[in-house]
Amino acid sequence: MRNLNKELRLRIGELLIRDERPQRGLLAVEWMAMGYLLLTLLMMAVLWSRLPNTADMLWLRGRYVVATLALWGFYRWRPCRLLMLARILIQMLFLGDWYPDTYELNRVLPNLDHVFAACEQAVFGCQPALLFAQRVPWGWFSELMCLSYVSYFPLMLLVYLYYFFQRYHEFQRAAFVILGSFFVYYVIFVFLPVTGPQFYYLAAGTESIAAGVFPNLGDWFLTHSERMAAPGWPDGFWYHMLDITHDAGERPTAAFPSSHVGITTVVMLLALRTRSRALVLTILPFYVLMCFSTVYILAHYAVDALAGLVTGAAFYHLFSVLYEKMKKPAPCTPNATQPSVHRHSTGV
């Protein structure tokens, strides 16, 4: 017990030790989020007269700037690991606000679900999201699907904390790769208004969908956000947890590609990078189930999940390379780093 208490005190002490080489400016992930904020502000300016909730959208952006700059100021005052962790976690926390904000922007654009439902039909000859739960009606399977879906943010947090405590020198890199992937997904969602089966099937009618008829709903989702109840076992604990998360933040947006599949692909690759058997084996079953659960609970078309796999792997490599390039020191020229030496020849 004494050894345990001593180890705990050492760990806490490490969190408060001043960083040897503190970063004076904003972090790369903070600059990235600021760029996303400016891009969406520009889009708001263009669409201002058509956006119904501009005050809430401006309030979100104001809160983000104040929170980010406040934590940056605290870190400048006391540059330590604990405040570095806080700066990264606040970015993760705001993802829950940026997600529904994509709906506020893309709701004014023509809906494209009919295109993706037709593509689904062409690829698979059916609508997998409509048939999946019918073919697998068991309660225990429903609970596995719901559990894996709601594990989305806990899996990210697990990887963040592992890198923070075990590979601190790569902590900012891991955060940059995950959050960079998120913001690219959010840009796609803003300009590609696809709601997914839980919203489109209800609006179009499941009879039409089953018959292979996919109507163009135009701007239906500008004023409608009703969704189908998820299939499965309604009395299950994880089913109720899924309902709670959906009620808290689900909107008719962000179906293609599946960021749930894409981000968990990024998380899985980051876990593999650590070579930690325990971490990989903890995440792997949730990752595999996530690829199926997004379709099972009607959140995504199967083509969305496939696109999530591809884009997740692509974004992991893209942002890994970008981070390495940003952190690579500029080459020094000999004249800049060494004093000139004058050699005098002597006559013979």
CSV table of C-alpha atoms in Angstrom, one decimal:
chain,number,residue,atom,x,y,z
A,1,MET,CA,0.0,0.0,0.0
A,2,ARG,CA,2.9,2.4,0.8
A,3,ASN,CA,4.5,1.7,-2.6
A,4,LEU,CA,1.1,2.3,-4.2
A,5,ASN,CA,0.7,5.7,-2.5
A,6,LYS,CA,4.2,6.7,-3.3
A,7,GLU,CA,3.6,5.8,-7.0
A,8,LEU,CA,0.4,7.8,-7.0
A,9,ARG,CA,2.1,10.9,-5.5
A,10,LEU,CA,4.9,10.6,-8.0
A,11,ARG,CA,2.3,10.5,-10.8
A,12,ILE,CA,0.5,13.5,-9.5
A,13,GLY,CA,3.7,15.4,-9.1
A,14,GLU,CA,4.7,14.7,-12.7
A,15,LEU,CA,1.4,16.3,-13.8
A,16,LEU,CA,2.4,19.6,-12.1
A,17,ILE,CA,6.1,19.7,-13.1
A,18,ARG,CA,6.8,22.6,-15.5
A,19,ASP,CA,7.4,21.5,-19.1
A,20,GLU,CA,11.0,21.8,-20.1
A,21,ARG,CA,10.2,23.2,-23.5
A,22,PRO,CA,6.7,24.7,-23.3
A,23,GLN,CA,4.9,25.6,-26.5
A,24,ARG,CA,4.3,29.4,-26.4
A,25,GLY,CA,1.6,29.7,-29.0
A,26,LEU,CA,-1.6,27.7,-29.8
A,27,LEU,CA,-1.3,24.0,-30.4
A,28,ALA,CA,-1.7,22.6,-33.9
A,29,VAL,CA,-5.1,21.1,-32.9
A,30,GLU,CA,-6.2,24.5,-31.7
A,31,TRP,CA,-5.2,26.3,-34.9
A,32,MET,CA,-7.0,23.6,-36.8
A,33,ALA,CA,-10.2,24.2,-34.8
A,34,MET,CA,-9.9,27.9,-35.3
A,35,GLY,CA,-9.6,27.3,-39.0
A,36,TYR,CA,-12.8,25.3,-39.0
A,37,LEU,CA,-14.5,28.0,-37.0
A,38,LEU,CA,-13.5,30.7,-39.6
A,39,LEU,CA,-14.6,28.5,-42.5
A,40,THR,CA,-18.0,28.0,-41.0
A,41,LEU,CA,-18.3,31.6,-40.0
A,42,LEU,CA,-17.7,32.4,-43.7
A,43,MET,CA,-20.5,30.0,-44.7
A,44,MET,CA,-22.8,31.5,-42.1
A,45,ALA,CA,-22.2,34.9,-43.6
A,46,VAL,CA,-23.2,33.6,-47.0
A,47,LEU,CA,-26.3,31.8,-45.8
A,48,TRP,CA,-27.2,34.2,-42.9
A,49,SER,CA,-30.7,34.9,-44.0
A,50,ARG,CA,-31.6,31.2,-44.4
A,51,LEU,CA,-30.1,30.0,-41.1
A,52,PRO,CA,-32.7,29.7,-38.3
A,53,ASN,CA,-30.4,29.6,-35.3
A,54,THR,CA,-27.6,32.1,-35.9
A,55,ALA,CA,-27.5,33.4,-32.3
A,56,ASP,CA,-26.9,29.9,-30.9
A,57,MET,CA,-24.2,29.3,-33.6
A,58,LEU,CA,-22.4,32.5,-32.7
A,59,TRP,CA,-22.6,31.7,-29.0
A,60,LEU,CA,-21.0,28.3,-29.7
A,61,ARG,CA,-18.1,30.0,-31.5
A,62,GLY,CA,-17.7,32.6,-28.8
A,63,ARG,CA,-17.6,30.0,-26.0
A,64,TYR,CA,-15.0,28.0,-28.0
A,65,VAL,CA,-12.7,31.0,-28.5
A,66,VAL,CA,-12.9,32.0,-24.8
A,67,ALA,CA,-12.4,28.5,-23.5
A,68,THR,CA,-9.4,27.8,-25.8
A,69,LEU,CA,-7.7,31.2,-25.1
A,70,ALA,CA,-8.3,30.9,-21.4
A,71,LEU,CA,-6.6,27.5,-21.2
A,72,TRP,CA,-3.8,28.7,-23.4
A,73,GLY,CA,-3.3,31.6,-21.0
A,74,PHE,CA,-3.3,29.3,-17.9
A,75,TYR,CA,-0.7,27.1,-19.7
A,76,ARG,CA,1.5,30.1,-20.4
A,77,TRP,CA,1.3,31.0,-16.7
A,78,ARG,CA,2.0,27.4,-15.5
A,79,PRO,CA,3.2,25.2,-18.4
A,80,CYS,CA,2.7,21.7,-17.1
A,81,ARG,CA,1.3,18.4,-18.3
A,82,LEU,CA,-2.0,18.7,-16.5
A,83,LEU,CA,-2.9,21.9,-18.3
A,84,MET,CA,-1.7,20.4,-21.6
A,85,LEU,CA,-4.1,17.5,-21.0
A,86,ALA,CA,-6.9,20.0,-20.2
A,87,ARG,CA,-6.2,21.9,-23.5
A,88,ILE,CA,-6.6,18.7,-25.5
A,89,LEU,CA,-9.6,17.4,-23.6
A,90,ILE,CA,-11.5,20.7,-24.1
A,91,GLN,CA,-11.1,20.3,-27.8
A,92,MET,CA,-12.6,16.8,-27.5
A,93,LEU,CA,-15.4,18.2,-25.4
A,94,PHE,CA,-16.4,20.7,-28.0
A,95,LEU,CA,-16.7,18.0,-30.6
A,96,GLY,CA,-20.1,17.3,-29.1
A,97,ASP,CA,-21.1,20.9,-30.0
A,98,TRP,CA,-19.5,21.0,-33.4
A,99,TYR,CA,-21.4,17.9,-34.5
A,100,PRO,CA,-25.0,19.2,-34.3
A,101,ASP,CA,-23.7,22.5,-35.6
A,102,THR,CA,-23.1,20.8,-39.0
A,103,TYR,CA,-26.9,20.3,-39.2
A,104,GLU,CA,-27.5,24.0,-38.7
A,105,LEU,CA,-25.4,24.7,-41.8
A,106,ASN,CA,-26.3,21.8,-44.1
A,107,ARG,CA,-30.1,21.8,-43.4
A,108,VAL,CA,-30.5,24.7,-45.9
A,109,LEU,CA,-28.9,22.6,-48.7
A,110,PRO,CA,-30.8,20.0,-50.8
A,111,ASN,CA,-30.9,16.6,-49.1
A,112,LEU,CA,-28.9,13.8,-50.9
A,113,ASP,CA,-30.2,10.7,-49.1
A,114,HIS,CA,-32.0,9.5,-52.2
A,115,VAL,CA,-28.7,9.3,-54.1
A,116,PHE,CA,-27.0,7.3,-51.4
A,117,ALA,CA,-30.0,5.0,-50.8
A,118,ALA,CA,-30.0,4.3,-54.6
A,119,CYS,CA,-26.3,3.6,-54.5
A,120,GLU,CA,-26.8,1.2,-51.6
A,121,GLN,CA,-29.5,-0.6,-53.6
A,122,ALA,CA,-27.2,-0.8,-56.7
A,123,VAL,CA,-24.3,-2.2,-54.7
A,124,PHE,CA,-26.1,-4.7,-52.4
A,125,GLY,CA,-29.4,-5.3,-54.2
A,126,CYS,CA,-31.2,-4.4,-51.0
A,127,GLN,CA,-31.1,-2.0,-48.1
A,128,PRO,CA,-28.8,-3.7,-45.5
A,129,ALA,CA,-29.9,-1.2,-42.7
A,130,LEU,CA,-33.5,-2.2,-43.3
A,131,LEU,CA,-32.9,-5.9,-43.2
A,132,PHE,CA,-30.0,-6.3,-40.7
A,133,ALA,CA,-32.1,-6.3,-37.5
A,134,GLN,CA,-34.8,-8.4,-39.1
A,135,ARG,CA,-32.3,-11.1,-39.9
A,136,VAL,CA,-30.7,-10.9,-36.4
A,137,PRO,CA,-33.5,-10.2,-33.9
A,138,TRP,CA,-31.8,-11.5,-30.8
A,139,GLY,CA,-31.7,-9.3,-27.7
A,140,TRP,CA,-28.1,-10.1,-26.8
A,141,PHE,CA,-27.0,-9.1,-30.3
A,142,SER,CA,-28.9,-5.9,-30.0
A,143,GLU,CA,-27.1,-5.1,-26.7
A,144,LEU,CA,-23.7,-5.8,-28.3
A,145,MET,CA,-24.5,-3.4,-31.2
A,146,CYS,CA,-25.7,-0.7,-28.9
A,147,LEU,CA,-22.7,-1.1,-26.5
A,148,SER,CA,-20.2,-0.8,-29.3
A,149,TYR,CA,-21.9,2.3,-30.7
A,150,VAL,CA,-22.0,4.2,-27.4
A,151,SER,CA,-18.3,3.2,-26.8
A,152,TYR,CA,-17.3,5.8,-29.4
A,153,PHE,CA,-16.0,8.6,-27.2
A,154,PRO,CA,-14.8,6.3,-24.4
A,155,LEU,CA,-12.5,4.6,-26.9
A,156,MET,CA,-11.1,7.9,-27.9
A,157,LEU,CA,-10.6,9.0,-24.3
A,158,LEU,CA,-8.8,5.7,-23.6
A,159,VAL,CA,-6.3,6.2,-26.3
A,160,TYR,CA,-5.8,9.9,-25.4
A,161,LEU,CA,-5.0,8.9,-21.8
A,162,TYR,CA,-2.8,6.0,-22.8
A,163,TYR,CA,-0.7,8.3,-24.9
A,164,PHE,CA,-0.7,10.9,-22.2
A,165,PHE,CA,0.6,8.6,-19.4
A,166,GLN,CA,2.6,6.1,-21.4
A,167,ARG,CA,3.8,8.0,-24.5
A,168,TYR,CA,3.7,11.7,-23.6
A,169,HIS,CA,6.2,12.6,-26.3
A,170,GLU,CA,3.6,11.5,-28.9
A,171,PHE,CA,0.5,12.8,-27.0
A,172,GLN,CA,0.1,15.9,-29.2
A,173,ARG,CA,0.6,13.8,-32.3
A,174,ALA,CA,-2.2,11.4,-31.4
A,175,ALA,CA,-4.5,14.4,-30.6
A,176,PHE,CA,-3.7,16.0,-33.9
A,177,VAL,CA,-4.4,12.9,-35.9
A,178,ILE,CA,-7.8,12.3,-34.2
A,179,LEU,CA,-9.0,15.9,-34.1
A,180,GLY,CA,-7.8,16.6,-37.6
A,181,SER,CA,-9.7,13.6,-38.9
A,182,PHE,CA,-12.8,14.9,-37.1
A,183,PHE,CA,-12.7,18.3,-38.6
A,184,VAL,CA,-12.3,17.0,-42.1
A,185,TYR,CA,-15.3,14.8,-41.5
A,186,TYR,CA,-17.2,17.8,-40.3
A,187,VAL,CA,-16.4,19.8,-43.4
A,188,ILE,CA,-17.6,16.9,-45.5
A,189,PHE,CA,-20.8,16.8,-43.5
A,190,VAL,CA,-21.5,20.5,-43.9
A,191,PHE,CA,-21.3,20.3,-47.7
A,192,LEU,CA,-22.7,16.8,-48.2
A,193,PRO,CA,-26.2,16.8,-46.5
A,194,VAL,CA,-26.9,13.1,-46.0
A,195,THR,CA,-29.0,12.1,-42.9
A,196,GLY,CA,-28.9,8.3,-42.9
A,197,PRO,CA,-31.6,5.6,-42.7
A,198,GLN,CA,-33.0,6.6,-39.3
A,199,PHE,CA,-34.1,9.9,-40.7
A,200,TYR,CA,-34.6,9.2,-44.4
A,201,TYR,CA,-36.5,5.9,-44.1
A,202,LEU,CA,-39.0,7.6,-41.8
A,203,ALA,CA,-39.5,10.6,-44.0
A,204,ALA,CA,-39.7,8.5,-47.2
A,205,GLY,CA,-41.7,5.6,-45.8
A,206,THR,CA,-40.3,2.2,-45.2
A,207,GLU,CA,-42.8,0.7,-47.8
A,208,SER,CA,-41.3,2.8,-50.5
A,209,ILE,CA,-37.8,2.0,-49.4
A,210,ALA,CA,-38.5,-1.7,-49.4
A,211,ALA,CA,-39.9,-1.4,-52.9
A,212,GLY,CA,-36.7,0.3,-54.1
A,213,VAL,CA,-38.3,3.7,-54.5
A,214,PHE,CA,-36.1,6.5,-53.1
A,215,PRO,CA,-37.8,9.9,-53.3
A,216,ASN,CA,-35.9,13.2,-53.4
A,217,LEU,CA,-37.0,15.0,-50.2
A,218,GLY,CA,-35.4,18.4,-51.2
A,219,ASP,CA,-35.4,20.6,-48.1
A,220,TRP,CA,-37.6,18.4,-45.9
A,221,PHE,CA,-35.0,18.3,-43.2
A,222,LEU,CA,-34.8,22.1,-43.0
A,223,THR,CA,-37.8,21.9,-40.7
A,224,HIS,CA,-38.0,18.1,-39.7
A,225,SER,CA,-35.7,16.2,-37.4
A,226,GLU,CA,-37.8,13.2,-36.5
A,227,ARG,CA,-36.0,9.8,-36.5
A,228,MET,CA,-37.0,6.2,-36.4
A,229,ALA,CA,-36.4,4.3,-33.1
A,230,ALA,CA,-33.4,2.1,-33.3
A,231,PRO,CA,-34.2,-1.6,-33.8
A,232,GLY,CA,-33.3,-4.2,-31.2
A,233,TRP,CA,-34.2,-5.0,-27.6
A,234,PRO,CA,-36.0,-1.9,-26.2
A,235,ASP,CA,-35.6,-3.1,-22.6
A,236,GLY,CA,-31.9,-3.6,-22.8
A,237,PHE,CA,-29.6,-1.4,-20.7
A,238,TRP,CA,-27.3,-0.4,-23.6
A,239,TYR,CA,-30.3,0.2,-25.8
A,240,HIS,CA,-31.4,2.8,-23.3
A,241,MET,CA,-27.9,4.3,-23.2
A,242,LEU,CA,-28.1,4.6,-27.0
A,243,ASP,CA,-31.4,6.4,-26.7
A,244,ILE,CA,-30.0,8.8,-24.2
A,245,THR,CA,-27.1,9.7,-26.4
A,246,HIS,CA,-29.3,10.1,-29.5
A,247,ASP,CA,-31.7,12.3,-27.6
A,248,ALA,CA,-28.8,14.5,-26.4
A,249,GLY,CA,-27.2,15.2,-29.7
A,250,GLU,CA,-28.4,13.3,-32.7
A,251,ARG,CA,-29.4,15.4,-35.7
A,252,PRO,CA,-30.3,14.6,-39.4
A,253,THR,CA,-26.7,15.1,-40.6
A,254,ALA,CA,-23.3,13.4,-40.9
A,255,ALA,CA,-24.2,10.1,-42.5
A,256,PHE,CA,-21.6,9.9,-45.3
A,257,PRO,CA,-18.9,8.8,-44.6
A,258,SER,CA,-19.4,7.2,-41.2
A,259,SER,CA,-17.2,9.1,-38.8
A,260,HIS,CA,-18.0,6.5,-36.1
A,261,VAL,CA,-16.2,3.9,-38.3
A,262,GLY,CA,-13.6,6.3,-39.6
A,263,ILE,CA,-12.6,7.7,-36.2
A,264,THR,CA,-12.5,4.2,-34.6
A,265,THR,CA,-10.3,3.2,-37.5
A,266,VAL,CA,-8.0,6.0,-36.5
A,267,VAL,CA,-8.1,5.0,-32.9
A,268,MET,CA,-7.4,1.4,-33.8
A,269,LEU,CA,-4.3,2.4,-35.8
A,270,LEU,CA,-3.1,4.6,-33.0
A,271,ALA,CA,-3.4,1.7,-30.6
A,272,LEU,CA,-1.5,-0.5,-33.0
A,273,ARG,CA,1.3,2.1,-33.1
A,274,THR,CA,1.8,1.7,-29.3
A,275,ARG,CA,2.5,-2.0,-29.7
A,276,SER,CA,0.6,-2.5,-26.4
A,277,ARG,CA,-1.1,-5.8,-26.5
A,278,ALA,CA,-3.5,-4.9,-23.7
A,279,LEU,CA,-4.6,-1.7,-25.4
A,280,VAL,CA,-5.1,-3.3,-28.8
A,281,LEU,CA,-7.1,-6.3,-27.5
A,282,THR,CA,-9.3,-3.9,-25.5
A,283,ILE,CA,-10.2,-1.7,-28.5
A,284,LEU,CA,-10.3,-4.4,-31.2
A,285,PRO,CA,-13.7,-6.1,-30.3
A,286,PHE,CA,-15.4,-2.6,-30.0
A,287,TYR,CA,-13.8,-1.6,-33.3
A,288,VAL,CA,-15.1,-4.7,-35.2
A,289,LEU,CA,-18.6,-4.4,-33.7
A,290,MET,CA,-18.6,-0.6,-34.5
A,291,CYS,CA,-18.3,-1.4,-38.2
A,292,PHE,CA,-21.6,-3.3,-38.0
A,293,SER,CA,-23.5,-1.4,-35.4
A,294,THR,CA,-23.6,1.8,-37.4
A,295,VAL,CA,-25.7,0.0,-40.0
A,296,TYR,CA,-27.7,-2.2,-37.5
A,297,ILE,CA,-29.0,0.8,-35.5
A,298,LEU,CA,-30.0,2.7,-38.8
A,299,ALA,CA,-27.4,5.4,-38.2
A,300,HIS,CA,-25.7,4.7,-41.6
A,301,TYR,CA,-26.0,3.0,-44.9
A,302,ALA,CA,-23.5,0.2,-45.5
A,303,VAL,CA,-21.7,2.3,-48.1
A,304,ASP,CA,-21.2,4.9,-45.3
A,305,ALA,CA,-19.4,2.3,-43.2
A,306,LEU,CA,-17.2,1.2,-46.1
A,307,ALA,CA,-16.3,4.8,-46.8
A,308,GLY,CA,-15.5,5.3,-43.1
A,309,LEU,CA,-13.0,2.4,-43.2
A,310,VAL,CA,-11.2,3.9,-46.3
A,311,THR,CA,-11.3,7.5,-45.1
A,312,GLY,CA,-10.3,6.6,-41.6
A,313,ALA,CA,-7.1,4.9,-42.8
A,314,ALA,CA,-6.4,7.7,-45.2
A,315,PHE,CA,-6.9,10.4,-42.6
A,316,TYR,CA,-4.7,8.6,-40.1
A,317,HIS,CA,-1.8,8.5,-42.6
A,318,LEU,CA,-2.4,12.1,-43.9
A,319,PHE,CA,-2.4,13.7,-40.5
A,320,SER,CA,0.5,11.6,-39.3
A,321,VAL,CA,2.6,12.8,-42.2
A,322,LEU,CA,1.4,16.4,-41.7
A,323,TYR,CA,2.4,16.4,-38.1
A,324,GLU,CA,5.8,15.0,-38.8
A,325,LYS,CA,6.4,17.7,-41.4
A,326,MET,CA,5.3,20.4,-39.0
A,327,LYS,CA,7.6,19.2,-36.2
A,328,LYS,CA,10.6,18.5,-38.4
A,329,PRO,CA,13.2,21.2,-37.7
A,330,ALA,CA,14.3,23.4,-40.6
A,331,PRO,CA,17.6,22.4,-42.0
A,332,CYS,CA,20.4,24.7,-40.9
A,333,THR,CA,23.0,26.0,-43.3
A,334,PRO,CA,26.6,25.9,-42.3
A,335,ASN,CA,27.0,29.6,-42.5
A,336,ALA,CA,24.1,30.1,-40.0
A,337,THR,CA,25.3,27.7,-37.4
A,338,GLN,CA,29.1,27.8,-37.5
A,339,PRO,CA,31.4,30.8,-37.4
A,340,SER,CA,33.4,31.4,-40.5
A,341,VAL,CA,37.0,30.4,-40.3
A,342,HIS,CA,39.6,32.3,-42.3
A,343,ARG,CA,42.5,30.3,-43.3
A,344,HIS,CA,45.7,32.1,-44.2
A,345,SER,CA,48.1,30.5,-46.5
A,346,THR,CA,51.8,30.9,-45.8
A,347,GLY,CA,54.2,31.6,-48.6
A,348,VAL,CA,57.1,29.3,-49.1
